[in-house]
Amino acid sequence: MNRRKFFTNIGVAAGTVAVATTAKATNYVKSKEDPPISSVAKNSLVPEFIVDEKTGDMSQTPGQRMAFQRCFGCFDNCGLRIRVDDKTDKILRVNGNPYCENNSGDPLPLDMPVKEAFKSLTGDPGHKNRATTCGRGTAATDSVDDERRITQVLKRAGKRGEGKWQTISYEQALKEIVEGGDLFGEGKVAGLREIRRLDKEAAPGQPEFGSAANHLFATYLSDNAPRTDFFARFMINSWGTQNIGRKSAYCGAQQRLGLALAAVDPLQGAWHAHPDWKEAKYAIFLGTSPGNSGNSLNSLGRQLADARVDNGFKYVSVDPLLRTTPSANTGGEWVPIKPGRDTPFLFALMRLMFDNNWINTSHLATPNASAAKAKGELHHTNASHLVITDPDHPQNGKFLRGSNVGLTADHPVVIDPKTGQITDAETVQDGELFVDRVVTDSNGKSIQVKSALAILRAEAQRNSLATYAEATGISEKKLKQIARDFSHHGRKSSVVLSTASSSADGFITGWLTGLLNTLVGSHHARGGAAYWLGFQNGSRGDRYVLNAIDGGFKKSDIGISASREGKYENSTEYKTKLANNQPPYPAKHPWMQIAPAHHAGEMLVSHANNDPYSFRAFFCWRNNVTYGNSGLSPAVINSMKDPKQLGLSVGIDCHLNETTNLCDYIIPDLSAHEEYAADRMWGSEMRGFSAGAPVVTPRTVKDKYGRHVCMERFLIDIALMMELPGFGKNAIKAKDGRQVDLLTLEDWSAYYLANAAMMCNNLPQASKEDMIWSGAERAMVPLKDKLTPEERTAVAAVLSRGGYYEAQPRYDGDFLNGHPGRCLRIYNEAVTSFVHAYSGKAYPGIPAYQPNHFWNGDRWEQHWSKNEFPLLFSSYKSTLRSPYSVAFKRTAEFSPTNYVYMNTNTAKELGLASGNKVRITSPSGQSADGELQTDEGVVEGAIAVSTGFGHTRGFGGDDRTIDGKFIKGIKERATGTSVNPMLPTDPTRSGESLLLDYWTGCTARHGVSVKVTKLS
Amino acid sequence: MINRRTMLKALGSGITLTLIPTAKILASNNPDVKNLAMVIDVRRCTGCLSCSVACAIENGTPRGMTRNQVRQFSTPQKDSYGTMAIPTQCGNCKNPTCIEPCPVDATDKNKSGVVYINYDTCIACQICVEHCPYGARAGDANAQLPPEKCDFCIARSSHGLLPACVESCAGHSRIFGDLNKPDSQIVQTIKNNRVYTMLESKGTGPKIYYIGLPETTDDNKVLTLNYLNWQR
Ligand code: SF4
Ligand code: SF4
Ligand code: SF4
């Protein structure tokens, strides 16, 4: 039989297939014996288990092992069960951990033996017990043995960023980095030893910036606590730098900080809500697409699916781009919104709710904890508390208190609706909700006061519905329908968001979502806005002291960061201006006072501006700030490239990325499946953590003692060479009085896991069989001798289940279980003590509507002409893309490129068509090129582009030369458009700048103006 | 504001899907042999692509020769647009059109109702690829590699394990089982829902049964949609 050339798929674009139209079906009659399975499943994996259909018994396939880990396909930290081939020590496939809520939504109890748990994943019961990883977590199967992974120690062999490297020994790198010298034939480079000068000021004459130890700038990953905490302990507590930057501040922290203000004071954390799916009846997803991005794609995806099909759940997805969430044939609806206009949308809902009295008055009027208890409420609110609204009063903006009006207790006061009298808020069942009047204080003076809710209502009603409709592009009719639906589903309703609405008022957006959920009483309510229960953080455990170093530093000892995350009023600049009788405001640069978000991007901006100082050394561990933080200008990048401005830079990672590509040295690091892990799970309602240990031998090069090189190895060795505190022999204090060593990765991991495990209340007993089936037996080998018997049992129990997942009833009455009652803040008094460093004005106690504006208060439109830049920009995270998933083969296969998505009508108006090659240009003049795709699933007048593409300078998409050998970039990894570098800066700031959220100083990227022009 | 005429017409073309009567699916039961099949509830599919990726890894499919695809598109709704995510793959049909043309008898149906390719005898001629009305066999343009098609993860399903795409399905959209087992979840699900198949009129009787598919779905269009264009 001749082979014939086959052309069916030739000339057909990737992703489509040819369909035969002539084929005719005839009744099939079986004629042959079945071939052996091995002839059919030729390239398939051998299954991990075999279930005997007759006996029902299950056995493990010889030559394969299972191991638990935690997923790092994204930041959600789901659990994993991993199949490993014994002979090759290679990962075969990755799947979810059936004990972990993030994989299953309905996990198996911890006391179920491991074999039984695995068995329950097979056959018909396997449907119900499915424990999944999403597409990107699954694709991570390839990550350990990726062909472009970095496993050797590299030193640049050309200019920074040229992509030329040589491999050197670990010991050589260590010596050069610590001792310096003429390392690149470009003149003397200061080593770490020379840089860490505790006796010198970082910024001479400005003591608030601490010592010159701050000249070391480090960026790191913010997830996987055992490793993150190790890194931070080295940098902060041992070395003494405050410049330890991470992603949160350019990844939407402003919204989470804003949301938190509805429940706590500033500096008391960040909050993140999702609907309580099991009972939710209505939800508004604002700029977030559950099941596609944000919290666990597994548990939230599954619960979304349940809700769509079973619960009569109604939901709107308010998003510039139609993503997969609002499925046809379900209760979902997509409401297109202009990018960057989430705040006016929320204000519109709020206004309508006030106009129509669609608020939960009974809940809101509850002024204290005992009244809440009496009413069966979890929380009370300060809606009825009176606020001094008298500009001439010294306490303007603060609560009117008992002391102001001659009451004995100094609590906030309310008007008692029964008597109409001013009363201690702690003593009544209800407070009057809307108060706007003059009261007489104990000295007989009149004070203008308003209730918190009256202030909020006035702000919401300051603008007309038409104004909000115009700003958002959503009709008044639709706004009314959403407000009605949201409020009429009562407490089983919530509005949630994710990082995709990071505009210059993202803080206000987040705050408003918190307040809207308060207005309907849905925080922690059955069916309402749900929150994580947290995890047992090993650094805070008591078996080993891991979060402090004797003879080391505390965070408060070492000054403020170069990005000015502190109070401007404590600064030398402020004091000097006052002393010289100059007005102190505006400050020269933004100050991020209400939350130190560890803004890596702003730290780089300070460096580029050499104000307050430039860094002398840079350590980049598992972070990619130049790719992820939008709007870092070419000048900032150059300040990192120029060895005169930045003497030494070291990347520590398992892949090259856009940032480490600019480094002098690369220290290879563990990939996610090779590390110890124990971290909170994003979106989990169970208290606990997913955990794991290396499932295969690390692929990184070894040091001269035969130990694998990794971040921990490297920092320990630096500490030992420089005799930094907290490392080495007897470096760590144990609870039983011993001093234990910190010499290896395994030392630290053992202590961390012991701390975490000993905090767990209901650990299972790990049987011998559990230990084998779960891979924990193998995982314990390097750890067990470092632990006491009691700790050993606890750590083994944790590893035998791939983490700890505390089972407890989901609800307590009408509320989610395990959450403390609080005073929900309609008015946040504490935030009014902060002053904006440009305007000199106090922060408002309620969110204020102010369309997007720059740091000096100018509106964006004043600088970005609508004629020249007619489109609004938005970005989002596509389903398969996350920082590391970029480098997985199957990611490139199923998510080959991104598009510049535009509404068909908008494209027509601009003379563009689907398939055009286009250029996006921002008002800063930076641009990015991509392919246009048009349909109706994009709001008009805007574009939406996914992040996670255009990696031409990292993850194997880059060309590199190692030891003289040229390695061409893999073109499938470099496809698509990278948008962040194109995004604009703030023209009203001096020097290099980022466009920031006005209130928190986190990066803003959403809703900015751009133009799109045709290239071909 | 939204121009419906430019919409992708994967829905609402005037053609309507034909409901497959439960009795027809569950007829001719022979309890002694298996008749493997899959149900996909498209309302539950979140488009996470875990199934596609898991299948590719489990079955070692060459890049681009995927055995299953999740075809996604936007579709008009009452006030705006909604999405459809429709996973597609070989139906391991009752009356397959792809078996007979094979010149070397390398593809056939086994006793459990799975249409397989015997890689030891397949000559990679790709003729079968052209004879599938669903485009469910991924061909190799260079005629070097055997085609790839869904065989319900034959190695897994014949050892009591769920197929890779089913055990990985985050939305619990997929249900797999034996149509000859009355108490199985798949039979119960088919009994309790309206189910459809793609290209019913072809008479092939695919055993991928859809739930939640709007009756106005243009199955011809869906099957030719580029599954890589939806990057959201
Ligand atoms: S959601 Fe994130 S952590 Fe969870 S499985 Fe997917 S990639 Fe992994
Ligand atoms: S059953 Fe197996 S071969 Fe078929 S699509 Fe699913 S994973 Fe792929
Ligand atoms: S795994 Fe399930 S939910 Fe995810 S895309 Fe596939 S069918 Fe849909």
PDB file of C-alpha atoms in Angstrom, chain A residues 1 3-6 8-10 14-21 23-28 30-35 37 39-45 47-51 53 81 83 92-93 95 121-124 126-128 130-135 138-139 141 291-292 297-298 301-302 305-306 308-310 321-324 326-330 333-334 336 478 481 876 878-880 890 892-897 899 901 904-905 908 933 935-937 940 972, chain B residues 1-3 6-7 34 41 43-50 52-54 56-64 66 71-72 74-75 77 79-84 94-97 99 103 105 108-111 116-120 123-127 129-133 135 139-143 151 154-156 158-162 164 166-172 174-176 184-185 202-204 212-214 223-232:
ATOM      1  CA  MET A   1       0.000   0.000   0.000  1.00  0.00           C
ATOM      2  CA  ARG A   3       1.626   6.142   1.536  1.00  0.00           C
ATOM      3  CA  ARG A   4       0.090   9.134   0.008  1.00  0.00           C
ATOM      4  CA  LYS A   5       0.812  12.714   0.794  1.00  0.00           C
ATOM      5  CA  PHE A   6      -1.906  13.956   2.999  1.00  0.00           C
ATOM      6  CA  THR A   8      -6.200  17.793   4.751  1.00  0.00           C
ATOM      7  CA  ASN A   9      -4.682  20.084   7.304  1.00  0.00           C
ATOM      8  CA  ILE A  10      -2.336  21.916   4.995  1.00  0.00           C
ATOM      9  CA  ALA A  14      -3.842  26.038  13.090  1.00  0.00           C
ATOM     10  CA  GLY A  15      -6.772  25.405  15.348  1.00  0.00           C
ATOM     11  CA  THR A  16      -9.258  24.463  12.677  1.00  0.00           C
ATOM     12  CA  VAL A  17      -9.917  21.118  11.049  1.00  0.00           C
ATOM     13  CA  ALA A  18     -11.240  19.910   7.776  1.00  0.00           C
ATOM     14  CA  VAL A  19     -14.575  18.203   8.008  1.00  0.00           C
ATOM     15  CA  ALA A  20     -15.613  15.540   5.546  1.00  0.00           C
ATOM     16  CA  THR A  21     -18.979  16.279   4.017  1.00  0.00           C
ATOM     17  CA  ALA A  23     -18.864  10.457   4.379  1.00  0.00           C
ATOM     18  CA  LYS A  24     -21.801   8.071   4.587  1.00  0.00           C
ATOM     19  CA  ALA A  25     -22.662   6.054   7.643  1.00  0.00           C
ATOM     20  CA  THR A  26     -23.653   2.439   7.237  1.00  0.00           C
ATOM     21  CA  ASN A  27     -24.559   0.011   9.954  1.00  0.00           C
ATOM     22  CA  TYR A  28     -21.398  -1.210  11.551  1.00  0.00           C
ATOM     23  CA  LYS A  30     -17.759  -5.969  14.061  1.00  0.00           C
ATOM     24  CA  SER A  31     -15.400  -8.350  12.321  1.00  0.00           C
ATOM     25  CA  LYS A  32     -12.057  -8.533  14.155  1.00  0.00           C
ATOM     26  CA  GLU A  33     -10.548  -9.456  17.491  1.00  0.00           C
ATOM     27  CA  ASP A  34      -9.420  -6.507  19.580  1.00  0.00           C
ATOM     28  CA  PRO A  35      -5.713  -5.702  19.423  1.00  0.00           C
ATOM     29  CA  ILE A  37      -4.061  -2.153  24.437  1.00  0.00           C
ATOM     30  CA  SER A  39      -0.799  -1.396  20.292  1.00  0.00           C
ATOM     31  CA  VAL A  40      -3.507   1.203  20.609  1.00  0.00           C
ATOM     32  CA  ALA A  41      -2.281   3.341  23.482  1.00  0.00           C
ATOM     33  CA  LYS A  42       1.165   3.417  21.975  1.00  0.00           C
ATOM     34  CA  ASN A  43       2.214   6.886  23.070  1.00  0.00           C
ATOM     35  CA  SER A  44      -0.055   7.122  26.076  1.00  0.00           C
ATOM     36  CA  LEU A  45       1.174   6.882  29.624  1.00  0.00           C
ATOM     37  CA  PRO A  47      -2.008   4.333  33.993  1.00  0.00           C
ATOM     38  CA  GLU A  48      -0.926   4.990  37.559  1.00  0.00           C
ATOM     39  CA  PHE A  49      -3.329   2.480  39.072  1.00  0.00           C
ATOM     40  CA  ILE A  50      -5.117  -0.619  37.996  1.00  0.00           C
ATOM     41  CA  VAL A  51      -8.539  -1.412  39.392  1.00  0.00           C
ATOM     42  CA  GLU A  53     -13.066  -4.893  37.921  1.00  0.00           C
ATOM     43  CA  ARG A  81      -0.952  14.738  43.120  1.00  0.00           C
ATOM     44  CA  ARG A  83       2.766  10.826  38.904  1.00  0.00           C
ATOM     45  CA  LEU A  92       4.530  12.055  33.984  1.00  0.00           C
ATOM     46  CA  ARG A  93       1.430  14.017  34.755  1.00  0.00           C
ATOM     47  CA  ASN A  95      -3.394  16.366  38.763  1.00  0.00           C
ATOM     48  CA  LEU A 121     -11.011   8.972  42.110  1.00  0.00           C
ATOM     49  CA  THR A 122     -11.688   6.002  39.850  1.00  0.00           C
ATOM     50  CA  GLY A 123     -14.819   4.671  38.220  1.00  0.00           C
ATOM     51  CA  ASP A 124     -18.197   6.294  38.778  1.00  0.00           C
ATOM     52  CA  GLY A 126     -14.431   9.469  40.520  1.00  0.00           C
ATOM     53  CA  HIS A 127     -16.874  11.923  38.966  1.00  0.00           C
ATOM     54  CA  LYS A 128     -18.012  13.290  42.271  1.00  0.00           C
ATOM     55  CA  ARG A 130     -12.741  14.783  40.922  1.00  0.00           C
ATOM     56  CA  ALA A 131      -9.689  16.700  42.115  1.00  0.00           C
ATOM     57  CA  THR A 132      -8.527  18.770  39.205  1.00  0.00           C
ATOM     58  CA  THR A 133      -5.812  21.129  38.202  1.00  0.00           C
ATOM     59  CA  CYS A 134      -6.702  23.733  35.641  1.00  0.00           C
ATOM     60  CA  GLY A 135      -5.070  23.856  32.232  1.00  0.00           C
ATOM     61  CA  THR A 138      -1.728  20.531  34.304  1.00  0.00           C
ATOM     62  CA  ALA A 139       0.627  21.946  31.695  1.00  0.00           C
ATOM     63  CA  THR A 141       3.994  18.694  34.016  1.00  0.00           C
ATOM     64  CA  GLY A 291     -13.132  29.952  36.393  1.00  0.00           C
ATOM     65  CA  ASN A 292     -10.773  31.782  34.040  1.00  0.00           C
ATOM     66  CA  LEU A 297      -9.869  27.925  38.615  1.00  0.00           C
ATOM     67  CA  ASN A 298     -10.752  24.529  39.983  1.00  0.00           C
ATOM     68  CA  GLY A 301     -14.813  27.039  38.357  1.00  0.00           C
ATOM     69  CA  ARG A 302     -16.634  24.049  39.706  1.00  0.00           C
ATOM     70  CA  ALA A 305     -20.657  25.489  37.194  1.00  0.00           C
ATOM     71  CA  ASP A 306     -22.815  24.181  40.034  1.00  0.00           C
ATOM     72  CA  ARG A 308     -25.033  28.033  36.829  1.00  0.00           C
ATOM     73  CA  VAL A 309     -26.829  24.730  36.519  1.00  0.00           C
ATOM     74  CA  ASP A 310     -28.417  23.929  39.840  1.00  0.00           C
ATOM     75  CA  LEU A 321     -14.257  41.987  27.484  1.00  0.00           C
ATOM     76  CA  LEU A 322     -16.662  39.090  27.255  1.00  0.00           C
ATOM     77  CA  ARG A 323     -14.759  36.231  28.797  1.00  0.00           C
ATOM     78  CA  THR A 324     -15.995  32.689  29.301  1.00  0.00           C
ATOM     79  CA  PRO A 326     -21.277  34.406  31.443  1.00  0.00           C
ATOM     80  CA  SER A 327     -22.292  31.255  29.655  1.00  0.00           C
ATOM     81  CA  ALA A 328     -25.285  31.298  27.361  1.00  0.00           C
ATOM     82  CA  ASN A 329     -28.162  29.115  28.523  1.00  0.00           C
ATOM     83  CA  THR A 330     -27.440  30.005  32.177  1.00  0.00           C
ATOM     84  CA  GLU A 333     -25.187  38.141  31.546  1.00  0.00           C
ATOM     85  CA  TRP A 334     -22.296  40.138  30.211  1.00  0.00           C
ATOM     86  CA  PRO A 336     -19.867  45.678  28.804  1.00  0.00           C
ATOM     87  CA  LYS A 478     -29.343  48.530  32.882  1.00  0.00           C
ATOM     88  CA  GLN A 481     -31.796  46.590  36.770  1.00  0.00           C
ATOM     89  CA  TYR A 876      -6.657  40.753  31.606  1.00  0.00           C
ATOM     90  CA  SER A 878      -6.035  34.707  29.839  1.00  0.00           C
ATOM     91  CA  THR A 879      -6.952  31.246  31.040  1.00  0.00           C
ATOM     92  CA  LEU A 880      -3.728  29.392  30.359  1.00  0.00           C
ATOM     93  CA  ARG A 890       1.353  22.667  26.240  1.00  0.00           C
ATOM     94  CA  ALA A 892       2.188  27.379  23.851  1.00  0.00           C
ATOM     95  CA  GLU A 893       0.203  24.696  22.045  1.00  0.00           C
ATOM     96  CA  PHE A 894      -3.214  25.602  23.378  1.00  0.00           C
ATOM     97  CA  SER A 895      -2.654  29.281  23.963  1.00  0.00           C
ATOM     98  CA  PRO A 896      -0.431  30.169  21.042  1.00  0.00           C
ATOM     99  CA  THR A 897      -0.859  33.926  20.950  1.00  0.00           C
ATOM    100  CA  TYR A 899      -4.879  39.354  20.277  1.00  0.00           C
ATOM    101  CA  TYR A 901      -9.458  42.542  20.923  1.00  0.00           C
ATOM    102  CA  THR A 904     -16.237  45.310  15.326  1.00  0.00           C
ATOM    103  CA  ASN A 905     -17.938  48.717  15.147  1.00  0.00           C
ATOM    104  CA  LYS A 908     -14.820  49.903  11.388  1.00  0.00           C
ATOM    105  CA  GLN A 933      -9.267  40.495  16.393  1.00  0.00           C
ATOM    106  CA  ASP A 935     -16.105  40.765  17.559  1.00  0.00           C
ATOM    107  CA  GLU A 936     -19.001  42.026  19.628  1.00  0.00           C
ATOM    108  CA  GLY A 937     -17.558  40.709  22.851  1.00  0.00           C
ATOM    109  CA  GLU A 940     -16.956  49.865  22.111  1.00  0.00           C
ATOM    110  CA  GLU A 972       6.234  29.642  19.981  1.00  0.00           C
TER     111      GLU A 972
ATOM    112  CA  MET B   1     -25.019  49.576  20.251  1.00  0.00           C
ATOM    113  CA  ILE B   2     -24.282  45.989  19.314  1.00  0.00           C
ATOM    114  CA  ASN B   3     -24.481  45.024  15.701  1.00  0.00           C
ATOM    115  CA  THR B   6     -21.651  40.815  12.248  1.00  0.00           C
ATOM    116  CA  MET B   7     -21.966  38.129  14.885  1.00  0.00           C
ATOM    117  CA  LYS B  34     -19.581  -2.397  27.605  1.00  0.00           C
ATOM    118  CA  ASP B  41     -22.821  19.531  29.876  1.00  0.00           C
ATOM    119  CA  ARG B  43     -23.297  24.956  30.739  1.00  0.00           C
ATOM    120  CA  ARG B  44     -20.786  23.607  33.204  1.00  0.00           C
ATOM    121  CA  CYS B  45     -17.758  24.059  30.983  1.00  0.00           C
ATOM    122  CA  THR B  46     -15.635  26.968  32.183  1.00  0.00           C
ATOM    123  CA  GLY B  47     -13.240  26.853  29.258  1.00  0.00           C
ATOM    124  CA  CYS B  48     -10.325  26.092  31.560  1.00  0.00           C
ATOM    125  CA  LEU B  49      -8.736  23.794  28.938  1.00  0.00           C
ATOM    126  CA  SER B  50      -7.603  21.336  31.554  1.00  0.00           C
ATOM    127  CA  SER B  52      -7.240  19.455  26.338  1.00  0.00           C
ATOM    128  CA  VAL B  53      -3.942  19.789  28.159  1.00  0.00           C
ATOM    129  CA  ALA B  54      -4.456  16.631  30.226  1.00  0.00           C
ATOM    130  CA  ALA B  56      -2.296  15.855  25.261  1.00  0.00           C
ATOM    131  CA  ILE B  57      -0.020  14.894  28.150  1.00  0.00           C
ATOM    132  CA  GLU B  58      -1.696  11.587  28.983  1.00  0.00           C
ATOM    133  CA  ASN B  59      -1.721  10.464  25.384  1.00  0.00           C
ATOM    134  CA  GLY B  60       1.525  12.081  24.294  1.00  0.00           C
ATOM    135  CA  THR B  61      -0.076  13.683  21.283  1.00  0.00           C
ATOM    136  CA  PRO B  62       2.292  15.561  18.983  1.00  0.00           C
ATOM    137  CA  ARG B  63       1.979  19.333  19.103  1.00  0.00           C
ATOM    138  CA  GLY B  64      -1.068  20.538  17.242  1.00  0.00           C
ATOM    139  CA  THR B  66      -4.976  17.381  19.757  1.00  0.00           C
ATOM    140  CA  ARG B  71     -14.548  25.548  20.904  1.00  0.00           C
ATOM    141  CA  GLN B  72     -15.567  28.889  22.347  1.00  0.00           C
ATOM    142  CA  SER B  74     -19.775  34.616  21.747  1.00  0.00           C
ATOM    143  CA  THR B  75     -23.427  34.456  20.980  1.00  0.00           C
ATOM    144  CA  GLN B  77     -28.359  36.984  24.370  1.00  0.00           C
ATOM    145  CA  ASP B  79     -29.469  42.248  26.148  1.00  0.00           C
ATOM    146  CA  SER B  80     -25.927  41.522  25.104  1.00  0.00           C
ATOM    147  CA  TYR B  81     -23.785  38.501  24.423  1.00  0.00           C
ATOM    148  CA  GLY B  82     -22.999  35.297  26.219  1.00  0.00           C
ATOM    149  CA  THR B  83     -20.417  32.640  25.626  1.00  0.00           C
ATOM    150  CA  MET B  84     -20.512  29.055  24.582  1.00  0.00           C
ATOM    151  CA  LYS B  94     -22.105   3.579  16.577  1.00  0.00           C
ATOM    152  CA  ASN B  95     -21.774   3.532  12.796  1.00  0.00           C
ATOM    153  CA  PRO B  96     -18.394   5.068  12.084  1.00  0.00           C
ATOM    154  CA  THR B  97     -17.508   6.228   8.576  1.00  0.00           C
ATOM    155  CA  ILE B  99     -13.196   2.475   9.636  1.00  0.00           C
ATOM    156  CA  PRO B 103      -6.568   0.187   3.550  1.00  0.00           C
ATOM    157  CA  ASP B 105      -7.586  -2.472   8.702  1.00  0.00           C
ATOM    158  CA  ASP B 108     -11.791  -0.564  14.089  1.00  0.00           C
ATOM    159  CA  LYS B 109     -14.148  -0.669  16.993  1.00  0.00           C
ATOM    160  CA  ASN B 110     -13.429  -2.787  20.043  1.00  0.00           C
ATOM    161  CA  LYS B 111     -15.881  -4.770  22.100  1.00  0.00           C
ATOM    162  CA  TYR B 116      -9.353   2.646  18.055  1.00  0.00           C
ATOM    163  CA  ILE B 117      -6.277   2.974  15.870  1.00  0.00           C
ATOM    164  CA  ASN B 118      -3.784   0.131  16.019  1.00  0.00           C
ATOM    165  CA  TYR B 119      -0.473   1.990  15.913  1.00  0.00           C
ATOM    166  CA  ASP B 120       1.391  -1.179  15.088  1.00  0.00           C
ATOM    167  CA  ILE B 123       0.671   3.198   7.891  1.00  0.00           C
ATOM    168  CA  ALA B 124      -0.097   6.870   8.549  1.00  0.00           C
ATOM    169  CA  CYS B 125      -1.801   7.268   5.183  1.00  0.00           C
ATOM    170  CA  GLN B 126      -4.364   9.591   6.808  1.00  0.00           C
ATOM    171  CA  ILE B 127      -7.266   8.352   4.699  1.00  0.00           C
ATOM    172  CA  VAL B 129      -8.938  11.505   8.668  1.00  0.00           C
ATOM    173  CA  GLU B 130     -10.764  12.561   5.529  1.00  0.00           C
ATOM    174  CA  HIS B 131     -13.652  10.248   6.241  1.00  0.00           C
ATOM    175  CA  CYS B 132     -14.697  11.607   9.607  1.00  0.00           C
ATOM    176  CA  PRO B 133     -17.575  14.078   9.256  1.00  0.00           C
ATOM    177  CA  GLY B 135     -12.943  16.323  11.805  1.00  0.00           C
ATOM    178  CA  GLY B 139      -4.070  14.245  10.798  1.00  0.00           C
ATOM    179  CA  ASP B 140      -0.383  14.682  10.228  1.00  0.00           C
ATOM    180  CA  ALA B 141       0.097  16.920   7.230  1.00  0.00           C
ATOM    181  CA  ASN B 142       3.338  15.152   6.405  1.00  0.00           C
ATOM    182  CA  ALA B 143       1.766  11.705   6.586  1.00  0.00           C
ATOM    183  CA  ASP B 151     -10.227   6.452  22.192  1.00  0.00           C
ATOM    184  CA  ILE B 154      -8.292   3.214  26.305  1.00  0.00           C
ATOM    185  CA  ALA B 155      -5.442   2.384  28.685  1.00  0.00           C
ATOM    186  CA  ARG B 156      -7.157   4.151  31.556  1.00  0.00           C
ATOM    187  CA  SER B 158      -9.940  -0.450  30.469  1.00  0.00           C
ATOM    188  CA  HIS B 159      -8.312  -0.436  33.915  1.00  0.00           C
ATOM    189  CA  GLY B 160     -11.187   1.161  35.733  1.00  0.00           C
ATOM    190  CA  LEU B 161      -9.819   4.701  35.654  1.00  0.00           C
ATOM    191  CA  LEU B 162     -11.576   7.725  34.250  1.00  0.00           C
ATOM    192  CA  ALA B 164      -7.814  12.054  31.460  1.00  0.00           C
ATOM    193  CA  VAL B 166     -12.958  13.540  32.553  1.00  0.00           C
ATOM    194  CA  GLU B 167     -10.884  13.306  35.703  1.00  0.00           C
ATOM    195  CA  SER B 168      -9.421  16.745  34.898  1.00  0.00           C
ATOM    196  CA  CYS B 169     -12.677  18.479  34.155  1.00  0.00           C
ATOM    197  CA  ALA B 170     -12.761  21.416  36.552  1.00  0.00           C
ATOM    198  CA  GLY B 171     -16.363  22.287  35.760  1.00  0.00           C
ATOM    199  CA  HIS B 172     -17.586  18.684  36.116  1.00  0.00           C
ATOM    200  CA  ARG B 174     -17.830  15.634  31.534  1.00  0.00           C
ATOM    201  CA  ILE B 175     -19.292  12.313  32.616  1.00  0.00           C
ATOM    202  CA  PHE B 176     -17.990   9.005  31.333  1.00  0.00           C
ATOM    203  CA  SER B 184     -24.242   4.356  36.154  1.00  0.00           C
ATOM    204  CA  GLN B 185     -24.042   8.103  36.411  1.00  0.00           C
ATOM    205  CA  LYS B 202     -25.176  11.914   9.331  1.00  0.00           C
ATOM    206  CA  GLY B 203     -26.410   8.757  10.982  1.00  0.00           C
ATOM    207  CA  THR B 204     -23.082   7.973  12.587  1.00  0.00           C
ATOM    208  CA  GLY B 212     -27.288  22.400  27.765  1.00  0.00           C
ATOM    209  CA  LEU B 213     -26.720  23.011  24.099  1.00  0.00           C
ATOM    210  CA  PRO B 214     -29.156  25.592  22.732  1.00  0.00           C
ATOM    211  CA  LEU B 223     -17.160  21.919  14.397  1.00  0.00           C
ATOM    212  CA  THR B 224     -15.181  24.179  12.102  1.00  0.00           C
ATOM    213  CA  LEU B 225     -14.550  26.990  14.609  1.00  0.00           C
ATOM    214  CA  ASN B 226     -10.908  27.723  15.276  1.00  0.00           C
ATOM    215  CA  TYR B 227     -10.486  26.618  18.869  1.00  0.00           C
ATOM    216  CA  LEU B 228      -7.273  28.594  19.283  1.00  0.00           C
ATOM    217  CA  ASN B 229      -8.799  31.972  18.525  1.00  0.00           C
ATOM    218  CA  TRP B 230     -10.527  32.344  21.871  1.00  0.00           C
ATOM    219  CA  GLN B 231      -7.712  33.501  24.134  1.00  0.00           C
ATOM    220  CA  ARG B 232      -9.623  34.988  27.039  1.00  0.00           C
TER     221      ARG B 232
END
